[in-house]
Coordinates of C-alpha atoms in Angstrom, one line a residue:
M1 CA -6.9 6.0 -1.3
V2 CA -3.3 5.2 -0.4
L3 CA -2.8 1.8 1.2
I4 CA 0.4 1.3 3.3
Q5 CA 1.2 -2.4 3.8
L6 CA 3.3 -3.3 6.8
Q7 CA 4.9 -6.4 5.4
G8 CA 6.0 -9.2 7.8
G9 CA 3.5 -8.9 10.5
N10 CA 3.6 -5.6 12.5
D11 CA 3.5 -5.8 16.3
G12 CA 0.2 -3.9 16.7
L13 CA 0.4 -4.2 20.5
N14 CA 3.6 -2.3 20.5
T15 CA 2.2 0.3 18.0
I16 CA -1.1 1.5 19.5
F17 CA -1.6 0.9 23.2
G18 CA -5.1 0.4 24.7
M19 CA -4.3 1.4 28.3
N20 CA -7.2 -0.8 29.7
Q21 CA -5.0 -3.8 28.8
Y22 CA -1.6 -2.3 29.6
D23 CA -1.1 -4.2 32.9
N24 CA -1.8 -7.5 31.1
L25 CA 0.7 -6.6 28.4
Q26 CA 3.3 -5.7 31.0
S27 CA 2.8 -9.1 32.7
V28 CA 3.4 -11.1 29.5
R29 CA 5.9 -8.8 27.7
S30 CA 8.1 -7.5 30.4
N31 CA 11.2 -7.8 28.2
I32 CA 9.8 -5.6 25.4
I33 CA 7.1 -3.5 26.9
I34 CA 7.5 0.2 26.5
Q35 CA 7.0 2.1 29.7
D36 CA 3.9 4.2 30.1
A37 CA 5.9 7.4 30.7
E38 CA 7.5 7.1 27.3
L39 CA 4.3 6.6 25.3
L40 CA 2.5 9.4 23.4
A41 CA -0.9 10.0 24.9
L42 CA -3.7 10.5 22.4
N43 CA -6.4 10.5 25.1
D44 CA -7.0 8.8 28.5
S45 CA -7.3 5.3 27.0
T46 CA -5.0 5.2 24.0
R47 CA -1.3 5.7 23.5
L48 CA 1.1 5.7 20.5
H49 CA 4.6 4.3 20.2
P50 CA 7.1 7.0 21.3
N51 CA 8.8 7.1 17.9
M52 CA 5.5 8.2 16.2
L53 CA 5.7 11.9 16.9
G54 CA 4.8 12.7 13.3
M55 CA 1.6 10.8 13.4
K56 CA 0.9 12.3 16.9
S57 CA 1.0 15.7 15.3
V58 CA -1.5 14.6 12.6
W59 CA -3.7 13.3 15.3
D60 CA -3.5 16.6 17.1
N61 CA -4.7 18.3 13.9
E62 CA -7.7 16.0 13.9
K63 CA -6.6 14.3 10.6
L64 CA -5.9 10.8 12.0
A65 CA -8.4 8.1 13.0
I66 CA -7.7 4.8 14.7
V67 CA -9.9 1.7 14.4
Q68 CA -9.1 -0.9 17.1
N69 CA -10.1 -4.5 17.7
V70 CA -10.1 -5.4 14.0
G71 CA -9.6 -9.0 13.2
Y72 CA -11.2 -12.3 12.1
P73 CA -12.3 -15.4 13.9
D74 CA -9.7 -18.2 14.8
Q75 CA -6.8 -16.0 13.7
N76 CA -4.1 -17.8 11.7
L77 CA -0.7 -17.4 13.3
S78 CA 1.2 -17.3 10.0
H79 CA 1.6 -13.7 8.8
F80 CA 1.9 -15.0 5.2
R81 CA -1.5 -16.7 5.4
S82 CA -2.9 -13.8 7.4
S83 CA -1.9 -11.3 4.7
D84 CA -3.7 -13.4 2.1
I85 CA -6.8 -13.5 4.3
W86 CA -6.8 -9.7 4.7
A87 CA -6.3 -9.3 0.9
S88 CA -9.1 -11.8 -0.1
T89 CA -11.4 -11.1 2.9
D90 CA -11.9 -14.9 3.1
A91 CA -11.1 -16.2 6.6
N92 CA -10.9 -19.7 5.1
N93 CA -8.3 -18.6 2.7
V94 CA -9.9 -20.3 -0.3
T95 CA -10.7 -17.3 -2.4
Q96 CA -7.8 -16.5 -4.8
S97 CA -8.9 -13.0 -5.6
G98 CA -8.7 -9.7 -3.7
W99 CA -11.4 -7.4 -2.6
L100 CA -10.1 -4.5 -4.8
G101 CA -9.6 -6.9 -7.7
R102 CA -13.2 -8.0 -7.5
Y103 CA -14.3 -4.4 -7.4
F104 CA -12.4 -3.5 -10.5
E105 CA -13.5 -6.6 -12.3
E106 CA -17.1 -5.5 -11.8
L107 CA -16.1 -2.0 -12.9
Y108 CA -14.1 -3.0 -16.0
P109 CA -15.6 -6.3 -17.3
D110 CA -13.7 -6.1 -20.7
Y111 CA -10.5 -4.8 -19.1
I112 CA -8.1 -6.6 -21.6
I113 CA -9.8 -5.4 -24.7
N114 CA -11.0 -2.0 -23.5
P115 CA -8.9 -0.9 -20.5
P116 CA -9.7 2.5 -18.8
E117 CA -7.8 5.6 -19.9
I118 CA -5.9 5.7 -16.6
P119 CA -4.6 2.8 -14.4
A120 CA -7.3 1.6 -12.0
A121 CA -4.7 1.3 -9.3
V122 CA -0.9 1.9 -9.0
Q123 CA 1.3 -0.2 -6.8
I124 CA 4.8 1.0 -6.0
G125 CA 7.2 -1.9 -6.5
S126 CA 7.7 -4.8 -8.9
I127 CA 5.7 -7.6 -7.2
G128 CA 1.9 -7.7 -7.6
N129 CA -0.4 -8.0 -4.5
L130 CA -3.3 -10.4 -4.1
I131 CA -5.5 -7.5 -3.1
F132 CA -5.7 -6.4 -6.7
E133 CA -6.2 -9.8 -8.2
G134 CA -9.5 -10.5 -10.0
D135 CA -10.4 -13.9 -11.5
S136 CA -8.4 -13.2 -14.7
N137 CA -6.4 -10.0 -14.2
N138 CA -4.4 -8.1 -11.7
Y139 CA -5.8 -4.5 -11.8
A140 CA -2.8 -2.6 -10.4
F141 CA 0.0 -1.3 -12.5
S142 CA 3.2 -2.1 -10.6
V143 CA 6.0 0.5 -11.0
A144 CA 9.3 0.8 -9.3
N145 CA 10.7 3.9 -11.0
P146 CA 8.2 6.1 -13.0
S147 CA 11.1 8.0 -14.7
Q148 CA 12.2 4.8 -16.5
L149 CA 8.7 4.2 -18.1
E150 CA 9.4 6.6 -20.9
A151 CA 11.6 4.1 -22.8
I152 CA 8.9 1.4 -22.5
A153 CA 6.2 3.8 -23.8
E154 CA 8.4 5.0 -26.7
N155 CA 9.8 1.6 -27.8
G156 CA 6.6 -0.5 -27.4
T157 CA 4.7 -1.8 -30.3
V158 CA 0.9 -1.7 -30.1
H159 CA -0.5 -5.1 -31.1
D160 CA -3.6 -5.8 -33.2
M161 CA -6.5 -6.9 -31.0
A162 CA -8.8 -7.9 -34.0
N163 CA -8.8 -10.9 -36.2
L164 CA -7.7 -13.3 -33.5
P165 CA -8.5 -17.1 -34.0
D166 CA -11.6 -18.4 -32.2
C167 CA -9.8 -21.0 -30.1
V168 CA -7.9 -21.4 -26.8
Y169 CA -4.8 -20.1 -28.6
G170 CA -6.7 -17.0 -29.7
E171 CA -7.9 -16.4 -26.1
Q172 CA -4.3 -16.6 -24.8
L173 CA -3.0 -14.4 -27.5
E174 CA -5.7 -11.8 -26.8
F175 CA -4.7 -11.8 -23.1
L176 CA -1.0 -11.4 -23.9
R177 CA -1.5 -8.7 -26.5
G178 CA -4.0 -6.8 -24.4
T179 CA -1.7 -6.9 -21.3
T180 CA 1.3 -5.7 -23.4
N181 CA -0.7 -2.9 -25.0
T182 CA -2.0 -1.7 -21.6
T183 CA 1.6 -1.7 -20.3
Y184 CA 2.7 0.6 -23.1
K185 CA -0.3 2.9 -22.7
Y186 CA 0.0 3.2 -18.9
A187 CA 3.8 3.6 -19.0
N188 CA 3.5 6.8 -20.9
T189 CA 0.5 8.0 -18.8
I190 CA 2.4 7.4 -15.5
H191 CA 5.6 8.9 -16.8
Q192 CA 3.9 12.1 -17.9
A193 CA 2.1 12.5 -14.5
F194 CA 5.4 11.9 -12.7
E195 CA 7.2 14.5 -14.7
N196 CA 4.3 17.0 -14.3
G197 CA 4.1 16.6 -10.5
T198 CA 6.4 18.0 -7.8
N199 CA 7.1 17.3 -4.2
T200 CA 7.1 20.2 -1.7
Q201 CA 8.5 18.0 1.0
E202 CA 12.0 16.6 1.5
Y203 CA 11.2 13.0 2.2
L204 CA 13.7 11.0 4.3
D205 CA 15.9 8.7 2.3
E206 CA 14.0 5.7 3.6
K207 CA 12.0 3.1 1.8
L208 CA 8.5 4.2 2.7
G209 CA 9.3 7.9 2.3
R210 CA 10.6 7.4 -1.3
Q211 CA 7.5 5.5 -2.2
L212 CA 5.1 8.1 -0.8
A213 CA 7.1 10.8 -2.6
I214 CA 6.4 9.0 -5.9
V215 CA 2.7 8.7 -5.1
A216 CA 2.5 12.4 -4.2
R217 CA 4.0 13.3 -7.6
L218 CA 1.6 11.1 -9.5
I219 CA -1.4 12.5 -7.7
K220 CA -0.2 16.1 -8.2
G221 CA 0.7 15.4 -11.8
N222 CA -3.0 14.6 -12.3
L223 CA -2.6 10.9 -13.1
G224 CA -6.2 10.3 -11.9
S225 CA -5.9 6.8 -10.5
K226 CA -8.0 6.5 -7.3
V227 CA -6.0 3.7 -5.5
Y228 CA -2.3 3.5 -4.6
M229 CA -0.4 0.9 -2.6
V230 CA 3.1 1.3 -1.0
T231 CA 4.9 -1.3 1.2
L232 CA 7.2 -1.0 4.2
G233 CA 8.9 -4.4 4.9
G234 CA 11.0 -5.7 7.7
F235 CA 8.3 -6.3 10.3
D236 CA 9.3 -9.9 10.8
T237 CA 11.4 -8.7 13.7
H238 CA 11.6 -11.6 16.2
A239 CA 14.7 -11.3 18.3
N240 CA 15.5 -7.8 16.9
Q241 CA 12.1 -6.5 18.1
S242 CA 13.2 -3.7 20.4
G243 CA 15.7 -1.9 18.0
K244 CA 14.2 -2.8 14.6
H245 CA 10.6 -2.0 15.5
Q246 CA 11.6 1.4 16.7
E247 CA 13.3 2.2 13.4
L248 CA 10.2 1.0 11.4
M249 CA 7.9 3.1 13.5
T250 CA 10.1 6.2 12.9
D251 CA 10.0 5.5 9.1
L252 CA 6.3 4.9 9.1
S253 CA 5.4 8.0 11.2
N254 CA 7.8 10.4 9.6
S255 CA 6.9 9.4 6.0
I256 CA 3.1 9.7 6.7
K257 CA 3.7 13.1 8.3
K258 CA 5.6 14.3 5.2
F259 CA 2.9 12.9 2.9
Y260 CA 0.2 14.6 5.0
D261 CA 2.1 17.9 4.8
E262 CA 2.1 17.7 1.0
W263 CA -1.6 18.6 1.0
N264 CA -1.5 21.2 3.7
G265 CA 1.0 23.7 2.4
V266 CA 3.7 22.9 5.0
R267 CA 7.3 23.5 3.9

């Protein structure tokens, strides 16, 4: 499963158009509405942003599904808070763990002492995401450049996890040593998978394309992790909506199409 986070609050109404509401959109968004003649028709009732030709072709190959009308009651208008709600699945935004973090916590209850052989999840980037947070651990290995992990793996010292004092200090030391050991272990595993994998596609030199290229190499290099996350930022568009959103839709659509083509023998 590859998750693509559109950071900053994507304008969904200008991404996928339900034509039964198009007249209402036109009446309240006359300055930014995209004309019907420019939209990409998926069927009689649904259209795509005109810059999403790549995803339109995936749809035409019957490899794309769209779920509409997804939300939660009394929607919070802060995209920061909304992102946390999506990650935690708690509409009251009280829960401080994410839905995947809770899943992995059940799967690996002694994660610090006995981590799985491969990373549970891989997040491209250097900042962790709430979605992978459990009560005591973040279950995603965050990596910005897999080719640099070799030095970490080679120079790291594995710490002794036995004979720790039976006190709060011992618990904290166990956490630090376990986290460090896991970092060294996974650094080597990820580096090897990255070196073993190859890309058949020439991804555009854009942020999302570069991230998906890394994910594709890790999967093809037989890393074995089941969950990956990449992030495309810049969706906090405001006054730059018309121009900026078009650029973002192009990056999103083209990058997904290239990633899709990796698994379908397209060159």
